[in-house]
Amino acid sequence: MLRLNEREFKVSDAYIQGTIKNGTLNCFIEVDTEEREFEDTCWEPNICHQGLVIKVSSWDELQGSSLNWSDSNDPTYKHPEIGILYVFGHAETVNNILTFGQIKNGKIEVKWSGCNDIFWDDEFGQNVPFELHTWLEIKNV
């Protein structure tokens, strides 16, 4: 489930794809949602991060780990790409907390929260809070 303010969206597809070499996972996360209509407008948000670099030697080591960053200008930000939430346009996610849970049946639980600019109206303008809680299919390359 992906929540933007109080609007909830069912996840239709979610995966993490990456390669582990020399104690580092280079990966990306992609999450699509089902379309919903609000006030005669279709919403179908997508959230992704296309360049995470995580110091782990195996997928199992991801369990229980957490990453947080304010935005890509944060001096501690070590990833080559940004987190992006798409609603009516692409915008960088900010104030991110990304937590990995347990692995079951080839999927890993993930929780990701932060804020994003949607630029729709007063309620969905700037710094709109989001929360994602889903299971990502693990695609090892």
CSV table of C-alpha atoms in Angstrom, one decimal, residues 5 9 19 25 40-41 43 70 79 82-83 85 87 93 103 105-106 114 119-120 123 125 130-131 139-140:
chain,number,residue,atom,x,y,z
A,5,ASN,CA,-1.7,12.1,2.8
A,9,PHE,CA,-3.3,3.1,-3.4
A,19,THR,CA,23.8,-7.1,-8.0
A,25,LEU,CA,24.6,-4.0,-3.4
A,40,ASP,CA,-12.7,13.1,-12.1
A,41,THR,CA,-9.0,12.8,-12.3
A,43,TRP,CA,-4.2,9.0,-10.0
A,70,SER,CA,17.0,14.3,3.5
A,79,HIS,CA,23.8,7.1,-4.1
A,82,ILE,CA,17.5,10.0,-6.5
A,83,GLY,CA,14.3,8.7,-5.1
A,85,LEU,CA,7.6,9.7,-6.7
A,87,VAL,CA,1.9,11.4,-9.6
A,93,THR,CA,11.5,12.4,-2.5
A,103,ILE,CA,12.7,-12.0,3.4
A,105,ASN,CA,9.4,-16.5,-0.6
A,106,GLY,CA,11.8,-14.5,-2.7
A,114,GLY,CA,9.1,10.8,3.3
A,119,PHE,CA,1.6,20.4,-7.1
A,120,TRP,CA,-2.0,19.5,-7.5
A,123,GLU,CA,-3.8,19.5,0.1
A,125,GLY,CA,0.9,20.7,-3.2
A,130,PHE,CA,3.9,9.5,1.7
A,131,GLU,CA,4.2,6.1,3.2
A,139,LYS,CA,15.5,-9.9,-8.8
A,140,ASN,CA,19.1,-10.8,-8.5
